[in-house]
Amino acid sequence: MDRLRPRERHVFSGFTKAEIEKMEKLLKESGEQLLNREFCQKIAQSFNRSSGRAGKPIVKWTEVHSWFQNQQQDAQDASKNMHVLPKACPPNRMDGLSQMPQEDSSKAGERIPELSELEFEAKSSKDAAWYDVDMFVAHRFLGTDEVEVRVRFVGFGAEEDEWLNVKKVRQRSVPLEHSECHTVKVGDIVLCFQERRDQAIYYDARVLEIQRRLHDIRGCRCLFLIQYDHDNTEERVRLRRLCRVR
């Protein structure tokens, strides 16, 4: 069985995290014009001109169009299947799970009021990679007092939902800025963007070594030797591929 998530869906054909965030914002704000050809062409052009797309394949307007189309269809499908919970959890929020028992009950009262403002990522059981959470569809209690949530990932439809232990869900990691490179230390756990021929996804990794270098007009030029947790392979990467785990 292939442990990698399917890549044939246009919604996940190579968009960067920043591009997906931009389209998610437009999805909420732009209404009917999302599927307009000229609108999608302008978005594709803005992506292709950005520094974050340097060295990557160009984005076609049809890919942008397909992403919006699939997101709208997934939203319609989700609205038909929200009978699992009395009230469905909104995108990337934990409001509907606020009554979940916490691992440390003494801290539950402190944390629950804050959850509604947080965004989350979850570790897939299929490939051990971390994906942004679109919504929590349902939750259930196991006989072992463990709690599982049914997660829908950003850019994937209902057919890719997974039941995951709540321990595999955490607050969304934050991309490190050039000015923050000095805060990264040997031994830190980071979320690293791994680029391969057949995939480009995020994995947890440990920082093994840091080569500090002078910054220039391009920003941080330091090199970080990291070791991926899922397969123990090592790689030297730039700061732009690292996110701070929260």
PDB file of C-alpha atoms in Angstrom, residues 6-189:
ATOM      1  CA  PRO A   6      -2.159  10.991  -3.490  1.00  0.00           C
ATOM      2  CA  ARG A   7      -0.723  13.876  -5.509  1.00  0.00           C
ATOM      3  CA  GLU A   8      -2.999  13.753  -8.543  1.00  0.00           C
ATOM      4  CA  ARG A   9      -5.428  16.328  -7.118  1.00  0.00           C
ATOM      5  CA  HIS A  10      -4.887  19.800  -8.608  1.00  0.00           C
ATOM      6  CA  VAL A  11      -5.477  21.374  -5.213  1.00  0.00           C
ATOM      7  CA  PHE A  12      -2.105  20.091  -4.060  1.00  0.00           C
ATOM      8  CA  SER A  13      -0.019  20.161  -7.237  1.00  0.00           C
ATOM      9  CA  GLY A  14       2.800  22.336  -5.971  1.00  0.00           C
ATOM     10  CA  PHE A  15       1.361  25.416  -4.275  1.00  0.00           C
ATOM     11  CA  THR A  16       3.551  26.784  -1.511  1.00  0.00           C
ATOM     12  CA  LYS A  17       2.201  27.242   1.993  1.00  0.00           C
ATOM     13  CA  ALA A  18       2.062  31.025   1.498  1.00  0.00           C
ATOM     14  CA  GLU A  19       0.131  30.622  -1.771  1.00  0.00           C
ATOM     15  CA  ILE A  20      -2.399  28.311  -0.150  1.00  0.00           C
ATOM     16  CA  GLU A  21      -2.874  30.788   2.701  1.00  0.00           C
ATOM     17  CA  LYS A  22      -3.454  33.555   0.158  1.00  0.00           C
ATOM     18  CA  MET A  23      -6.061  31.497  -1.725  1.00  0.00           C
ATOM     19  CA  GLU A  24      -7.764  30.497   1.528  1.00  0.00           C
ATOM     20  CA  LYS A  25      -8.146  34.197   2.344  1.00  0.00           C
ATOM     21  CA  LEU A  26      -9.525  34.924  -1.123  1.00  0.00           C
ATOM     22  CA  LEU A  27     -11.899  31.980  -0.775  1.00  0.00           C
ATOM     23  CA  LYS A  28     -13.518  33.736   2.177  1.00  0.00           C
ATOM     24  CA  GLU A  29     -13.517  37.237   0.697  1.00  0.00           C
ATOM     25  CA  SER A  30     -13.996  37.078  -3.075  1.00  0.00           C
ATOM     26  CA  GLY A  31     -17.249  35.163  -3.566  1.00  0.00           C
ATOM     27  CA  GLU A  32     -18.458  34.366  -7.073  1.00  0.00           C
ATOM     28  CA  GLN A  33     -15.480  35.843  -8.956  1.00  0.00           C
ATOM     29  CA  LEU A  34     -13.218  33.035  -7.680  1.00  0.00           C
ATOM     30  CA  LEU A  35     -13.955  30.922 -10.787  1.00  0.00           C
ATOM     31  CA  ASN A  36     -13.575  33.831 -13.191  1.00  0.00           C
ATOM     32  CA  ARG A  37     -10.763  33.182 -15.681  1.00  0.00           C
ATOM     33  CA  GLU A  38      -9.277  36.674 -15.508  1.00  0.00           C
ATOM     34  CA  PHE A  39      -9.334  36.585 -11.702  1.00  0.00           C
ATOM     35  CA  CYS A  40      -7.486  33.234 -11.634  1.00  0.00           C
ATOM     36  CA  GLN A  41      -4.981  34.468 -14.222  1.00  0.00           C
ATOM     37  CA  LYS A  42      -4.112  37.481 -12.054  1.00  0.00           C
ATOM     38  CA  ILE A  43      -3.557  35.258  -9.021  1.00  0.00           C
ATOM     39  CA  ALA A  44      -1.351  32.879 -11.018  1.00  0.00           C
ATOM     40  CA  GLN A  45       0.691  35.803 -12.325  1.00  0.00           C
ATOM     41  CA  SER A  46       1.196  37.219  -8.824  1.00  0.00           C
ATOM     42  CA  PHE A  47       2.392  33.803  -7.573  1.00  0.00           C
ATOM     43  CA  ASN A  48       4.818  33.411 -10.475  1.00  0.00           C
ATOM     44  CA  ARG A  49       6.348  36.827  -9.806  1.00  0.00           C
ATOM     45  CA  SER A  50       6.883  36.220  -6.089  1.00  0.00           C
ATOM     46  CA  SER A  51      10.294  35.341  -4.662  1.00  0.00           C
ATOM     47  CA  GLY A  52       8.832  32.240  -3.039  1.00  0.00           C
ATOM     48  CA  ARG A  53       8.265  30.643  -6.469  1.00  0.00           C
ATOM     49  CA  ALA A  54      11.893  31.044  -7.571  1.00  0.00           C
ATOM     50  CA  GLY A  55      13.213  27.719  -8.816  1.00  0.00           C
ATOM     51  CA  LYS A  56       9.772  26.112  -8.789  1.00  0.00           C
ATOM     52  CA  PRO A  57       7.423  25.284 -11.702  1.00  0.00           C
ATOM     53  CA  ILE A  58       5.158  28.115 -12.850  1.00  0.00           C
ATOM     54  CA  VAL A  59       1.580  28.147 -11.628  1.00  0.00           C
ATOM     55  CA  LYS A  60      -1.065  27.878 -14.340  1.00  0.00           C
ATOM     56  CA  TRP A  61      -4.324  29.769 -13.999  1.00  0.00           C
ATOM     57  CA  THR A  62      -6.167  26.477 -14.515  1.00  0.00           C
ATOM     58  CA  GLU A  63      -4.513  25.090 -11.367  1.00  0.00           C
ATOM     59  CA  VAL A  64      -5.729  28.077  -9.393  1.00  0.00           C
ATOM     60  CA  HIS A  65      -9.211  27.641 -10.881  1.00  0.00           C
ATOM     61  CA  SER A  66      -9.227  23.920 -10.005  1.00  0.00           C
ATOM     62  CA  TRP A  67      -8.117  24.663  -6.437  1.00  0.00           C
ATOM     63  CA  PHE A  68     -10.998  27.084  -5.859  1.00  0.00           C
ATOM     64  CA  GLN A  69     -13.448  24.742  -7.581  1.00  0.00           C
ATOM     65  CA  ASN A  70     -12.424  21.775  -5.438  1.00  0.00           C
ATOM     66  CA  GLN A  71     -12.529  23.822  -2.254  1.00  0.00           C
ATOM     67  CA  GLN A  72     -16.066  24.954  -2.997  1.00  0.00           C
ATOM     68  CA  GLN A  73     -17.144  21.396  -3.808  1.00  0.00           C
ATOM     69  CA  ASP A  74     -15.539  20.064  -0.620  1.00  0.00           C
ATOM     70  CA  ALA A  75     -17.338  22.728   1.393  1.00  0.00           C
ATOM     71  CA  GLN A  76     -20.664  21.670  -0.138  1.00  0.00           C
ATOM     72  CA  ASP A  77     -19.931  17.986   0.558  1.00  0.00           C
ATOM     73  CA  ALA A  78     -18.919  18.770   4.124  1.00  0.00           C
ATOM     74  CA  SER A  79     -22.135  20.653   4.792  1.00  0.00           C
ATOM     75  CA  LYS A  80     -24.058  17.509   3.863  1.00  0.00           C
ATOM     76  CA  ASN A  81     -22.086  15.328   6.265  1.00  0.00           C
ATOM     77  CA  MET A  82     -22.033  17.436   9.398  1.00  0.00           C
ATOM     78  CA  HIS A  83     -24.647  15.249  11.121  1.00  0.00           C
ATOM     79  CA  VAL A  84     -21.885  13.463  13.034  1.00  0.00           C
ATOM     80  CA  LEU A  85     -21.693  16.303  15.543  1.00  0.00           C
ATOM     81  CA  PRO A  86     -24.538  18.548  16.722  1.00  0.00           C
ATOM     82  CA  LYS A  87     -22.419  21.491  15.565  1.00  0.00           C
ATOM     83  CA  ALA A  88     -19.577  21.108  13.103  1.00  0.00           C
ATOM     84  CA  CYS A  89     -16.190  22.534  13.996  1.00  0.00           C
ATOM     85  CA  PRO A  90     -15.359  25.554  11.816  1.00  0.00           C
ATOM     86  CA  PRO A  91     -12.247  25.470   9.601  1.00  0.00           C
ATOM     87  CA  ASN A  92      -9.022  24.883  11.512  1.00  0.00           C
ATOM     88  CA  ARG A  93     -10.647  25.520  14.882  1.00  0.00           C
ATOM     89  CA  MET A  94     -11.284  23.410  17.972  1.00  0.00           C
ATOM     90  CA  ASP A  95     -14.485  25.077  19.228  1.00  0.00           C
ATOM     91  CA  GLY A  96     -16.560  21.939  18.835  1.00  0.00           C
ATOM     92  CA  LEU A  97     -14.043  19.888  20.806  1.00  0.00           C
ATOM     93  CA  SER A  98     -13.814  22.180  23.797  1.00  0.00           C
ATOM     94  CA  GLN A  99     -15.443  19.574  26.040  1.00  0.00           C
ATOM     95  CA  MET A 100     -12.731  17.015  25.302  1.00  0.00           C
ATOM     96  CA  PRO A 101     -10.939  15.694  28.395  1.00  0.00           C
ATOM     97  CA  GLN A 102      -7.389  17.027  28.575  1.00  0.00           C
ATOM     98  CA  GLU A 103      -4.335  14.964  29.421  1.00  0.00           C
ATOM     99  CA  ASP A 104      -3.802  17.202  32.443  1.00  0.00           C
ATOM    100  CA  SER A 105      -7.209  18.035  33.862  1.00  0.00           C
ATOM    101  CA  SER A 106      -5.730  20.718  36.142  1.00  0.00           C
ATOM    102  CA  LYS A 107      -4.871  22.784  33.037  1.00  0.00           C
ATOM    103  CA  ALA A 108      -8.070  22.165  31.106  1.00  0.00           C
ATOM    104  CA  GLY A 109      -9.840  25.228  32.435  1.00  0.00           C
ATOM    105  CA  GLU A 110      -6.948  27.431  31.406  1.00  0.00           C
ATOM    106  CA  ARG A 111      -6.521  26.172  27.858  1.00  0.00           C
ATOM    107  CA  ILE A 112     -10.050  25.621  26.583  1.00  0.00           C
ATOM    108  CA  PRO A 113     -11.077  29.298  26.324  1.00  0.00           C
ATOM    109  CA  GLU A 114      -8.071  29.962  24.064  1.00  0.00           C
ATOM    110  CA  LEU A 115      -8.630  27.131  21.589  1.00  0.00           C
ATOM    111  CA  SER A 116     -11.209  28.911  19.472  1.00  0.00           C
ATOM    112  CA  GLU A 117      -8.573  31.372  18.249  1.00  0.00           C
ATOM    113  CA  LEU A 118      -5.943  28.785  17.293  1.00  0.00           C
ATOM    114  CA  GLU A 119      -5.053  27.099  14.015  1.00  0.00           C
ATOM    115  CA  PHE A 120      -3.834  23.524  13.893  1.00  0.00           C
ATOM    116  CA  GLU A 121      -1.782  20.988  11.988  1.00  0.00           C
ATOM    117  CA  ALA A 122      -1.959  17.204  12.266  1.00  0.00           C
ATOM    118  CA  LYS A 123       0.436  14.318  11.649  1.00  0.00           C
ATOM    119  CA  SER A 124      -0.913  11.954   9.014  1.00  0.00           C
ATOM    120  CA  SER A 125      -0.813   8.251   9.822  1.00  0.00           C
ATOM    121  CA  LYS A 126      -0.212   7.540   6.115  1.00  0.00           C
ATOM    122  CA  ASP A 127       3.160   9.218   5.638  1.00  0.00           C
ATOM    123  CA  ALA A 128       4.074  10.759   9.042  1.00  0.00           C
ATOM    124  CA  ALA A 129       4.014  14.229   7.467  1.00  0.00           C
ATOM    125  CA  TRP A 130       2.302  17.264   8.984  1.00  0.00           C
ATOM    126  CA  TYR A 131      -0.597  18.909   7.155  1.00  0.00           C
ATOM    127  CA  ASP A 132      -2.662  21.991   7.972  1.00  0.00           C
ATOM    128  CA  VAL A 133      -6.063  21.162   9.427  1.00  0.00           C
ATOM    129  CA  ASP A 134      -9.036  22.451   7.479  1.00  0.00           C
ATOM    130  CA  MET A 135     -11.623  21.288  10.005  1.00  0.00           C
ATOM    131  CA  PHE A 136     -12.338  18.749  12.735  1.00  0.00           C
ATOM    132  CA  VAL A 137     -15.298  16.778  11.432  1.00  0.00           C
ATOM    133  CA  ALA A 138     -15.993  14.628  14.502  1.00  0.00           C
ATOM    134  CA  HIS A 139     -14.465  13.196  17.655  1.00  0.00           C
ATOM    135  CA  ARG A 140     -14.806   9.955  19.595  1.00  0.00           C
ATOM    136  CA  PHE A 141     -13.739   8.442  22.891  1.00  0.00           C
ATOM    137  CA  LEU A 142     -11.951   5.102  22.924  1.00  0.00           C
ATOM    138  CA  GLY A 143     -12.156   2.476  25.656  1.00  0.00           C
ATOM    139  CA  THR A 144      -8.615   3.322  26.733  1.00  0.00           C
ATOM    140  CA  ASP A 145      -9.680   6.861  27.667  1.00  0.00           C
ATOM    141  CA  GLU A 146      -7.912   8.099  24.548  1.00  0.00           C
ATOM    142  CA  VAL A 147      -9.597  10.656  22.302  1.00  0.00           C
ATOM    143  CA  GLU A 148      -9.512  10.647  18.514  1.00  0.00           C
ATOM    144  CA  VAL A 149     -10.573  13.369  16.091  1.00  0.00           C
ATOM    145  CA  ARG A 150     -11.588  12.996  12.475  1.00  0.00           C
ATOM    146  CA  VAL A 151      -9.422  15.486  10.621  1.00  0.00           C
ATOM    147  CA  ARG A 152      -9.927  17.040   7.205  1.00  0.00           C
ATOM    148  CA  PHE A 153      -6.716  18.439   5.748  1.00  0.00           C
ATOM    149  CA  VAL A 154      -6.401  21.670   3.783  1.00  0.00           C
ATOM    150  CA  GLY A 155      -6.408  20.879   0.063  1.00  0.00           C
ATOM    151  CA  PHE A 156      -7.965  17.407   0.452  1.00  0.00           C
ATOM    152  CA  GLY A 157     -11.535  16.192   0.226  1.00  0.00           C
ATOM    153  CA  ALA A 158     -13.614  14.098   2.606  1.00  0.00           C
ATOM    154  CA  GLU A 159     -12.235  10.876   1.109  1.00  0.00           C
ATOM    155  CA  GLU A 160      -8.844  11.738   2.666  1.00  0.00           C
ATOM    156  CA  ASP A 161     -10.177  12.332   6.213  1.00  0.00           C
ATOM    157  CA  GLU A 162      -8.288  10.502   8.970  1.00  0.00           C
ATOM    158  CA  TRP A 163      -9.092   9.463  12.523  1.00  0.00           C
ATOM    159  CA  LEU A 164      -6.099  10.594  14.603  1.00  0.00           C
ATOM    160  CA  ASN A 165      -5.199  10.570  18.265  1.00  0.00           C
ATOM    161  CA  VAL A 166      -5.409  14.111  19.641  1.00  0.00           C
ATOM    162  CA  LYS A 167      -1.714  13.799  20.551  1.00  0.00           C
ATOM    163  CA  LYS A 168      -0.979  13.999  16.820  1.00  0.00           C
ATOM    164  CA  VAL A 169      -2.640  17.397  16.597  1.00  0.00           C
ATOM    165  CA  ARG A 170      -0.855  20.584  17.592  1.00  0.00           C
ATOM    166  CA  GLN A 171      -0.957  24.333  17.109  1.00  0.00           C
ATOM    167  CA  ARG A 172       0.152  25.316  13.641  1.00  0.00           C
ATOM    168  CA  SER A 173       3.918  25.802  13.229  1.00  0.00           C
ATOM    169  CA  VAL A 174       5.194  29.238  12.227  1.00  0.00           C
ATOM    170  CA  PRO A 175       7.726  29.906   9.409  1.00  0.00           C
ATOM    171  CA  LEU A 176      10.963  31.344  10.772  1.00  0.00           C
ATOM    172  CA  GLU A 177      11.896  34.860   9.692  1.00  0.00           C
ATOM    173  CA  HIS A 178      15.448  35.750   8.608  1.00  0.00           C
ATOM    174  CA  SER A 179      15.893  37.825  11.756  1.00  0.00           C
ATOM    175  CA  GLU A 180      15.048  34.810  13.923  1.00  0.00           C
ATOM    176  CA  CYS A 181      17.872  32.510  12.820  1.00  0.00           C
ATOM    177  CA  HIS A 182      19.806  33.226  16.033  1.00  0.00           C
ATOM    178  CA  THR A 183      16.945  31.686  18.041  1.00  0.00           C
ATOM    179  CA  VAL A 184      17.450  28.274  16.431  1.00  0.00           C
ATOM    180  CA  LYS A 185      19.724  26.077  18.546  1.00  0.00           C
ATOM    181  CA  VAL A 186      21.322  22.660  18.112  1.00  0.00           C
ATOM    182  CA  GLY A 187      18.895  20.065  19.462  1.00  0.00           C
ATOM    183  CA  ASP A 188      15.758  22.056  18.594  1.00  0.00           C
ATOM    184  CA  ILE A 189      12.814  20.269  17.001  1.00  0.00           C
TER     185      ILE A 189
END
